[in-house]
Amino acid sequence: MLEGREVKRTLNPKRKSKERILLSDVLPFEIPLSFSNRHFYELIISLKVHFDEKGEICYDRDSSICKELVGKVFNGDMNKTEQTVSAILSILLNGEQNDKGDITIPYLYRIIHKDIDYRELAIVHPRNQLRVMEYIDKYKHLITYFCSLSPFSIRHPSKVSMNAESFHATDIPSDDESYFYLDNFFLYSRYRNLHEFYESQEYHRCETRFDNLFKFDIAKCFDSIYTHSISWAIYNKEAVKREIGKSKHTFAGKFDSLMQALSYNETNGIVIGPEFSRVFAEMILQRIDRDVHEGLPQEIKHKQDYELFRYVDDYFLFYNDPSTRDCVVDHYELRLREYKLSINHSKSELIERPIITKMTIFKSKIKNLLNNINLPIYELGSFLNSSTEFNEDEVQRFINKIKKAVHTSNAKVDFKLIVKESGTELKEVLPYTIGLLANRVSDYLRIISLFNNKNVVISEGILQDSLFILNELLDTVFYIYSMAPRVNSTIKLCRIINSVTIALNDRQSLFCGGKHRVYKFIFDRTADILKRNTKKKYARLESLYLLVVLKELGKQYWFEEDTLEKYLGLRNSKGLIDPEIDLDYFQITVILFYVRDKKRYSNIRCKVTEIASKRLAANDLETNKKKTESVLLLLDLVCCPYIENTEKVNLLKSFGLDSNFQEIIDAVIYRRHWFTKWSHFNIRAELEAKKSKQVY
């Protein structure tokens, strides 16, 4: 086994590089911290991987990777290098081809959507990720054109982004140059996220001009979209049906075929999660918008009698006359039905003047609540930043003021009252609330760091009070989060935990001596959440996030093996190892990422490896090649440093690779990472990457 040092790459995405689509537009936002496409992107760039006219895999045999493998793995043997690289690429990019394209099976996983419901997200096969990349690059100008026809859309691709990098690797301390973060391939007009629209002058102007707001959306939009409808939207439904053979070779027909191919030939519904799916839906909804606008009676004038805004599949209709509303909605009902879509009437909402949404009411009240905490924190911060002379008694006075504000704020009870009074749902308001609380925690951590700069004398009383304040703030965060855990709010919670660990791990910090009091609090609260999540059917991804961030607390806070088994669902209700337990790709890789090669987790490691082997062995060779989960699982496990080579050989057999096992293993390990980052993991950088890509 090759144990060489990780090779440094300098492959930051170029502004016009089509390959950057692999980093920005083909994966869902809701993926584990340990998973990314960065190293897949690096491979494609380094080898200049592409498909020829026949769909065969081609690559540059004089690339830097090939040269490195020749020199350091295969001792100058180019023939072995080419054979091995071809074998690896065949695993990564193989698929079943027919007249409809590369037929592959996406990896589907579930996240909590509602308390008793889930949303199914998808990662498409690497081969079809490349197909998506090529398609978007080839037709980027047509895409932006057909996404610019609606008079109502306020989020649509407008042009190719020329400023690809939103953050730079140098912004985050790291010894790995692969930490770069990208905006989407396209620039979006007019609002990047929905809260920007709510806070815009445009929205406030409509509140002033109109008496009513009617909000509605499309029922299960992405699940209901018929792939053929893209051709209907771009051209004409009847014309397409008459010339169905010719339409397959058009811009829209090729998009239709691609969306089918990456979803195992399904025509009903498109994969949920990746940005390119929203682009596909946008072109269809653009046509519907245009048809409604042109089909309305001439006496009903846009921007005069009504204003309509569509954000993805959410509609905001401002109007004065109810008959105008009925006419617009009726036209939408008719046009949506032509595309096998419908309005979700159960979620429709009518708001009369004064036009104020439930979310606006909630934001106003929650800001007032948390300002009571923020003001004394701000006062102490201003005090410590000033050049004014001060003494220990003055610091104690400010600390007491913050302690009182935190202790008497009654934030937990007040939060529930605000949710009830505003009529909002927990899943809607939690990310915003935890974001505000994160700011309070950040401000307070900054104040703690200022004590060092001011040579403040920290008495035992100040230390205890300061740690009490921090724990109280964290207690509020955990309490509110636990009411309705979702991936987005979990990421915000992880950022808070990470910022606290960074602050308290600073050996220069005057509070580092009391950090374990805080760490124990974080550990206990997180353990409570993990315990609750075992009883929830779709809270697995949230648990995986928390496991990754909890690992940063240090070995004093490792779970006992049997406890971890219970949290992971490896033990049944009787406390026994469940022989029938099944784990998916994300669960397998994150568990191995957490337990690593620690002796205390040897049973878990063996069990999880066994489950992974059975998962691959359950499929025949052809199924494994086109199944996204199998491809990701194989490549990640073959380079996993915590699995024995004998197990890796068995894994390779499931892909029909019955020779040159060691060469393939050595070549894979030389790269160290495929999709799961086993080493050189920088949790702060990963969380910053999440922050840079906001959920739409």
mmCIF file of N, CA and C in Angstrom, residues 561-652:
data_model
loop_
_atom_site.group_PDB
_atom_site.id
_atom_site.type_symbol
_atom_site.label_atom_id
_atom_site.label_comp_id
_atom_site.label_asym_id
_atom_site.label_seq_id
_atom_site.Cartn_x
_atom_site.Cartn_y
_atom_site.Cartn_z
ATOM 1 N N GLU A 561 -18.727 2.639 22.402
ATOM 2 C CA GLU A 561 -19.120 1.942 21.185
ATOM 3 C C GLU A 561 -20.595 1.549 21.197
ATOM 4 N N ASP A 562 -21.092 1.003 22.310
ATOM 5 C CA ASP A 562 -22.491 0.575 22.335
ATOM 6 C C ASP A 562 -23.444 1.768 22.240
ATOM 7 N N THR A 563 -23.042 2.899 22.833
ATOM 8 C CA THR A 563 -23.862 4.104 22.731
ATOM 9 C C THR A 563 -23.932 4.590 21.294
ATOM 10 N N LEU A 564 -22.777 4.620 20.636
ATOM 11 C CA LEU A 564 -22.738 5.049 19.238
ATOM 12 C C LEU A 564 -23.551 4.111 18.352
ATOM 13 N N GLU A 565 -23.489 2.821 18.639
ATOM 14 C CA GLU A 565 -24.274 1.845 17.872
ATOM 15 C C GLU A 565 -25.769 2.123 17.971
ATOM 16 N N LYS A 566 -26.213 2.519 19.165
ATOM 17 C CA LYS A 566 -27.629 2.840 19.353
ATOM 18 C C LYS A 566 -28.005 4.079 18.545
ATOM 19 N N TYR A 567 -27.154 5.125 18.601
ATOM 20 C CA TYR A 567 -27.433 6.360 17.880
ATOM 21 C C TYR A 567 -27.458 6.144 16.369
ATOM 22 N N LEU A 568 -26.622 5.214 15.900
ATOM 23 C CA LEU A 568 -26.537 4.940 14.468
ATOM 24 C C LEU A 568 -27.585 3.947 13.988
ATOM 25 N N GLY A 569 -28.355 3.410 14.926
ATOM 26 C CA GLY A 569 -29.386 2.450 14.559
ATOM 27 C C GLY A 569 -28.871 1.067 14.279
ATOM 28 N N LEU A 570 -27.648 0.757 14.756
ATOM 29 C CA LEU A 570 -27.074 -0.568 14.542
ATOM 30 C C LEU A 570 -27.609 -1.585 15.533
ATOM 31 N N ARG A 571 -28.213 -1.114 16.617
ATOM 32 C CA ARG A 571 -28.805 -2.000 17.610
ATOM 33 C C ARG A 571 -30.318 -1.873 17.574
ATOM 34 N N ASN A 572 -30.997 -2.976 17.790
ATOM 35 C CA ASN A 572 -32.460 -2.963 17.783
ATOM 36 C C ASN A 572 -33.009 -2.520 19.134
ATOM 37 N N SER A 573 -34.313 -2.573 19.291
ATOM 38 C CA SER A 573 -34.966 -2.103 20.505
ATOM 39 C C SER A 573 -34.565 -2.896 21.745
ATOM 40 N N LYS A 574 -34.075 -4.122 21.543
ATOM 41 C CA LYS A 574 -33.630 -4.950 22.660
ATOM 42 C C LYS A 574 -32.159 -4.735 23.009
ATOM 43 N N GLY A 575 -31.505 -3.806 22.305
ATOM 44 C CA GLY A 575 -30.106 -3.524 22.585
ATOM 45 C C GLY A 575 -29.129 -4.461 21.919
ATOM 46 N N LEU A 576 -29.612 -5.285 20.991
ATOM 47 C CA LEU A 576 -28.769 -6.258 20.310
ATOM 48 C C LEU A 576 -28.408 -5.756 18.912
ATOM 49 N N ILE A 577 -27.222 -6.161 18.431
ATOM 50 C CA ILE A 577 -26.824 -5.811 17.070
ATOM 51 C C ILE A 577 -27.830 -6.385 16.091
ATOM 52 N N ASP A 578 -28.362 -5.543 15.256
ATOM 53 C CA ASP A 578 -29.374 -5.962 14.296
ATOM 54 C C ASP A 578 -28.700 -6.551 13.056
ATOM 55 N N PRO A 579 -28.840 -7.858 12.806
ATOM 56 C CA PRO A 579 -28.156 -8.470 11.659
ATOM 57 C C PRO A 579 -28.742 -8.028 10.323
ATOM 58 N N GLU A 580 -29.959 -7.481 10.350
ATOM 59 C CA GLU A 580 -30.626 -7.073 9.117
ATOM 60 C C GLU A 580 -30.472 -5.581 8.832
ATOM 61 N N ILE A 581 -29.705 -4.889 9.639
ATOM 62 C CA ILE A 581 -29.567 -3.449 9.464
ATOM 63 C C ILE A 581 -28.954 -3.127 8.103
ATOM 64 N N ASP A 582 -29.459 -2.100 7.499
ATOM 65 C CA ASP A 582 -28.949 -1.659 6.205
ATOM 66 C C ASP A 582 -28.567 -0.178 6.305
ATOM 67 N N LEU A 583 -27.462 0.174 5.720
ATOM 68 C CA LEU A 583 -26.992 1.552 5.716
ATOM 69 C C LEU A 583 -26.749 1.984 4.277
ATOM 70 N N ASP A 584 -26.990 3.271 3.997
ATOM 71 C CA ASP A 584 -26.728 3.746 2.646
ATOM 72 C C ASP A 584 -25.334 4.364 2.557
ATOM 73 N N TYR A 585 -25.007 4.872 1.392
ATOM 74 C CA TYR A 585 -23.658 5.383 1.115
ATOM 75 C C TYR A 585 -23.228 6.464 2.088
ATOM 76 N N PHE A 586 -24.053 7.471 2.307
ATOM 77 C CA PHE A 586 -23.676 8.557 3.204
ATOM 78 C C PHE A 586 -23.456 8.053 4.627
ATOM 79 N N GLN A 587 -24.325 7.182 5.089
ATOM 80 C CA GLN A 587 -24.171 6.634 6.433
ATOM 81 C C GLN A 587 -22.870 5.842 6.567
ATOM 82 N N ILE A 588 -22.590 4.985 5.600
ATOM 83 C CA ILE A 588 -21.388 4.148 5.645
ATOM 84 C C ILE A 588 -20.130 5.001 5.697
ATOM 85 N N THR A 589 -20.013 5.967 4.810
ATOM 86 C CA THR A 589 -18.786 6.755 4.722
ATOM 87 C C THR A 589 -18.612 7.688 5.915
ATOM 88 N N VAL A 590 -19.695 8.313 6.380
ATOM 89 C CA VAL A 590 -19.563 9.225 7.520
ATOM 90 C C VAL A 590 -19.252 8.453 8.802
ATOM 91 N N ILE A 591 -19.847 7.280 8.973
ATOM 92 C CA ILE A 591 -19.537 6.465 10.153
ATOM 93 C C ILE A 591 -18.058 6.074 10.149
ATOM 94 N N LEU A 592 -17.558 5.628 8.995
ATOM 95 C CA LEU A 592 -16.138 5.282 8.907
ATOM 96 C C LEU A 592 -15.263 6.512 9.117
ATOM 97 N N PHE A 593 -15.712 7.658 8.622
ATOM 98 C CA PHE A 593 -15.003 8.914 8.830
ATOM 99 C C PHE A 593 -14.895 9.239 10.316
ATOM 100 N N TYR A 594 -15.944 8.938 11.071
ATOM 101 C CA TYR A 594 -15.963 9.229 12.503
ATOM 102 C C TYR A 594 -15.144 8.226 13.310
ATOM 103 N N VAL A 595 -15.349 6.928 13.076
ATOM 104 C CA VAL A 595 -14.696 5.914 13.917
ATOM 105 C C VAL A 595 -13.234 5.739 13.554
ATOM 106 N N ARG A 596 -12.864 6.028 12.285
ATOM 107 C CA ARG A 596 -11.492 5.916 11.801
ATOM 108 C C ARG A 596 -10.891 4.564 12.181
ATOM 109 N N ASP A 597 -9.668 4.561 12.688
ATOM 110 C CA ASP A 597 -9.016 3.314 13.077
ATOM 111 C C ASP A 597 -8.930 3.157 14.595
ATOM 112 N N LYS A 598 -9.845 3.842 15.322
ATOM 113 C CA LYS A 598 -9.849 3.777 16.774
ATOM 114 C C LYS A 598 -10.231 2.375 17.239
ATOM 115 N N LYS A 599 -9.452 1.846 18.174
ATOM 116 C CA LYS A 599 -9.660 0.475 18.650
ATOM 117 C C LYS A 599 -11.024 0.285 19.292
ATOM 118 N N ARG A 600 -11.514 1.324 19.980
ATOM 119 C CA ARG A 600 -12.785 1.184 20.699
ATOM 120 C C ARG A 600 -13.950 0.961 19.738
ATOM 121 N N TYR A 601 -13.767 1.303 18.454
ATOM 122 C CA TYR A 601 -14.848 1.169 17.484
ATOM 123 C C TYR A 601 -14.615 0.036 16.490
ATOM 124 N N SER A 602 -13.808 -0.937 16.848
ATOM 125 C CA SER A 602 -13.459 -2.008 15.911
ATOM 126 C C SER A 602 -14.690 -2.791 15.448
ATOM 127 N N ASN A 603 -15.649 -3.029 16.370
ATOM 128 C CA ASN A 603 -16.848 -3.772 16.004
ATOM 129 C C ASN A 603 -17.710 -2.996 15.000
ATOM 130 N N ILE A 604 -17.840 -1.698 15.251
ATOM 131 C CA ILE A 604 -18.612 -0.860 14.328
ATOM 132 C C ILE A 604 -17.964 -0.848 12.954
ATOM 133 N N ARG A 605 -16.645 -0.680 12.949
ATOM 134 C CA ARG A 605 -15.919 -0.618 11.670
ATOM 135 C C ARG A 605 -16.111 -1.920 10.874
ATOM 136 N N CYS A 606 -16.007 -3.050 11.536
ATOM 137 C CA CYS A 606 -16.192 -4.342 10.871
ATOM 138 C C CYS A 606 -17.622 -4.504 10.365
ATOM 139 N N LYS A 607 -18.592 -4.113 11.190
ATOM 140 C CA LYS A 607 -19.993 -4.235 10.821
ATOM 141 C C LYS A 607 -20.323 -3.362 9.611
ATOM 142 N N VAL A 608 -19.855 -2.120 9.628
ATOM 143 C CA VAL A 608 -20.149 -1.187 8.547
ATOM 144 C C VAL A 608 -19.489 -1.647 7.243
ATOM 145 N N THR A 609 -18.248 -2.143 7.344
ATOM 146 C CA THR A 609 -17.555 -2.660 6.161
ATOM 147 C C THR A 609 -18.297 -3.859 5.581
ATOM 148 N N GLU A 610 -18.798 -4.711 6.466
ATOM 149 C CA GLU A 610 -19.572 -5.877 6.039
ATOM 150 C C GLU A 610 -20.851 -5.446 5.314
ATOM 151 N N ILE A 611 -21.525 -4.456 5.860
ATOM 152 C CA ILE A 611 -22.749 -3.941 5.241
ATOM 153 C C ILE A 611 -22.451 -3.379 3.858
ATOM 154 N N ALA A 612 -21.343 -2.644 3.747
ATOM 155 C CA ALA A 612 -20.952 -2.062 2.460
ATOM 156 C C ALA A 612 -20.687 -3.156 1.427
ATOM 157 N N SER A 613 -19.972 -4.192 1.842
ATOM 158 C CA SER A 613 -19.672 -5.304 0.930
ATOM 159 C C SER A 613 -20.943 -5.980 0.449
ATOM 160 N N LYS A 614 -21.870 -6.231 1.385
ATOM 161 C CA LYS A 614 -23.145 -6.863 1.021
ATOM 162 C C LYS A 614 -23.947 -5.965 0.081
ATOM 163 N N ARG A 615 -23.870 -4.659 0.307
ATOM 164 C CA ARG A 615 -24.623 -3.720 -0.521
ATOM 165 C C ARG A 615 -24.153 -3.782 -1.977
ATOM 166 N N LEU A 616 -22.845 -3.894 -2.184
ATOM 167 C CA LEU A 616 -22.300 -3.997 -3.534
ATOM 168 C C LEU A 616 -22.533 -5.386 -4.121
ATOM 169 N N ALA A 617 -22.378 -6.421 -3.287
ATOM 170 C CA ALA A 617 -22.538 -7.800 -3.762
ATOM 171 C C ALA A 617 -23.982 -8.128 -4.122
ATOM 172 N N ALA A 618 -24.926 -7.351 -3.614
ATOM 173 C CA ALA A 618 -26.343 -7.610 -3.873
ATOM 174 C C ALA A 618 -26.736 -7.302 -5.311
ATOM 175 N N ASN A 619 -25.899 -6.522 -6.010
ATOM 176 C CA ASN A 619 -26.205 -6.150 -7.386
ATOM 177 C C ASN A 619 -25.331 -6.929 -8.366
ATOM 178 N N ASP A 620 -25.841 -7.148 -9.571
ATOM 179 C CA ASP A 620 -24.995 -7.742 -10.585
ATOM 180 C C ASP A 620 -24.044 -6.682 -11.133
ATOM 181 N N LEU A 621 -23.096 -7.107 -11.959
ATOM 182 C CA LEU A 621 -22.039 -6.227 -12.455
ATOM 183 C C LEU A 621 -22.610 -5.026 -13.209
ATOM 184 N N GLU A 622 -23.542 -5.265 -14.108
ATOM 185 C CA GLU A 622 -24.084 -4.189 -14.929
ATOM 186 C C GLU A 622 -24.844 -3.169 -14.085
ATOM 187 N N THR A 623 -25.559 -3.652 -13.079
ATOM 188 C CA THR A 623 -26.288 -2.741 -12.195
ATOM 189 C C THR A 623 -25.325 -1.865 -11.422
ATOM 190 N N ASN A 624 -24.256 -2.456 -10.869
ATOM 191 C CA ASN A 624 -23.260 -1.688 -10.127
ATOM 192 C C ASN A 624 -22.631 -0.589 -10.983
ATOM 193 N N LYS A 625 -22.373 -0.884 -12.250
ATOM 194 C CA LYS A 625 -21.718 0.084 -13.123
ATOM 195 C C LYS A 625 -22.577 1.322 -13.366
ATOM 196 N N LYS A 626 -23.890 1.135 -13.441
ATOM 197 C CA LYS A 626 -24.753 2.271 -13.723
ATOM 198 C C LYS A 626 -25.431 2.839 -12.467
ATOM 199 N N LYS A 627 -25.185 2.219 -11.328
ATOM 200 C CA LYS A 627 -25.791 2.681 -10.081
ATOM 201 C C LYS A 627 -24.851 3.671 -9.394
ATOM 202 N N THR A 628 -25.295 4.896 -9.243
ATOM 203 C CA THR A 628 -24.467 5.960 -8.676
ATOM 204 C C THR A 628 -23.938 5.601 -7.295
ATOM 205 N N GLU A 629 -24.795 5.095 -6.441
ATOM 206 C CA GLU A 629 -24.378 4.771 -5.078
ATOM 207 C C GLU A 629 -23.253 3.743 -5.078
ATOM 208 N N SER A 630 -23.315 2.746 -5.941
ATOM 209 C CA SER A 630 -22.284 1.711 -5.994
ATOM 210 C C SER A 630 -20.943 2.295 -6.414
ATOM 211 N N VAL A 631 -20.959 3.173 -7.405
ATOM 212 C CA VAL A 631 -19.724 3.793 -7.895
ATOM 213 C C VAL A 631 -19.076 4.647 -6.804
ATOM 214 N N LEU A 632 -19.868 5.499 -6.163
ATOM 215 C CA LEU A 632 -19.339 6.358 -5.105
ATOM 216 C C LEU A 632 -18.794 5.519 -3.954
ATOM 217 N N LEU A 633 -19.546 4.484 -3.579
ATOM 218 C CA LEU A 633 -19.162 3.642 -2.455
ATOM 219 C C LEU A 633 -17.866 2.903 -2.740
ATOM 220 N N LEU A 634 -17.760 2.310 -3.921
ATOM 221 C CA LEU A 634 -16.550 1.553 -4.257
ATOM 222 C C LEU A 634 -15.308 2.430 -4.219
ATOM 223 N N LEU A 635 -15.328 3.549 -4.924
ATOM 224 C CA LEU A 635 -14.138 4.391 -5.007
ATOM 225 C C LEU A 635 -13.740 4.958 -3.654
ATOM 226 N N ASP A 636 -14.725 5.367 -2.854
ATOM 227 C CA ASP A 636 -14.404 5.907 -1.529
ATOM 228 C C ASP A 636 -13.823 4.843 -0.611
ATOM 229 N N LEU A 637 -14.371 3.627 -0.651
ATOM 230 C CA LEU A 637 -13.907 2.583 0.252
ATOM 231 C C LEU A 637 -12.553 2.018 -0.165
ATOM 232 N N VAL A 638 -12.282 1.977 -1.467
ATOM 233 C CA VAL A 638 -10.989 1.462 -1.920
ATOM 234 C C VAL A 638 -9.847 2.381 -1.489
ATOM 235 N N CYS A 639 -10.116 3.672 -1.323
ATOM 236 C CA CYS A 639 -9.061 4.560 -0.839
ATOM 237 C C CYS A 639 -9.210 4.893 0.646
ATOM 238 N N CYS A 640 -10.187 4.288 1.321
ATOM 239 C CA CYS A 640 -10.359 4.517 2.760
ATOM 240 C C CYS A 640 -9.188 3.903 3.524
ATOM 241 N N PRO A 641 -8.477 4.665 4.323
ATOM 242 C CA PRO A 641 -7.301 4.145 5.037
ATOM 243 C C PRO A 641 -7.636 3.238 6.211
ATOM 244 N N TYR A 642 -8.922 3.066 6.514
ATOM 245 C CA TYR A 642 -9.324 2.298 7.686
ATOM 246 C C TYR A 642 -9.873 0.917 7.328
ATOM 247 N N ILE A 643 -9.756 0.567 6.056
ATOM 248 C CA ILE A 643 -10.221 -0.739 5.579
ATOM 249 C C ILE A 643 -9.035 -1.534 5.067
ATOM 250 N N GLU A 644 -8.975 -2.816 5.433
ATOM 251 C CA GLU A 644 -7.879 -3.678 5.023
ATOM 252 C C GLU A 644 -7.926 -3.945 3.515
ATOM 253 N N ASN A 645 -6.748 -4.194 2.939
ATOM 254 C CA ASN A 645 -6.662 -4.461 1.508
ATOM 255 C C ASN A 645 -7.455 -5.703 1.082
ATOM 256 N N THR A 646 -7.523 -6.681 1.967
ATOM 257 C CA THR A 646 -8.289 -7.885 1.634
ATOM 258 C C THR A 646 -9.757 -7.549 1.387
ATOM 259 N N GLU A 647 -10.296 -6.623 2.186
ATOM 260 C CA GLU A 647 -11.671 -6.190 2.001
ATOM 261 C C GLU A 647 -11.813 -5.404 0.697
ATOM 262 N N LYS A 648 -10.808 -4.607 0.378
ATOM 263 C CA LYS A 648 -10.850 -3.806 -0.843
ATOM 264 C C LYS A 648 -10.848 -4.690 -2.090
ATOM 265 N N VAL A 649 -10.115 -5.780 -2.032
ATOM 266 C CA VAL A 649 -10.102 -6.726 -3.147
ATOM 267 C C VAL A 649 -11.503 -7.275 -3.387
ATOM 268 N N ASN A 650 -12.201 -7.625 -2.314
ATOM 269 C CA ASN A 650 -13.567 -8.135 -2.434
ATOM 270 C C ASN A 650 -14.504 -7.083 -3.025
ATOM 271 N N LEU A 651 -14.283 -5.842 -2.644
ATOM 272 C CA LEU A 651 -15.099 -4.759 -3.170
ATOM 273 C C LEU A 651 -14.888 -4.594 -4.673
ATOM 274 N N LEU A 652 -13.637 -4.683 -5.119
ATOM 275 C CA LEU A 652 -13.326 -4.538 -6.540
ATOM 276 C C LEU A 652 -13.933 -5.664 -7.367
#
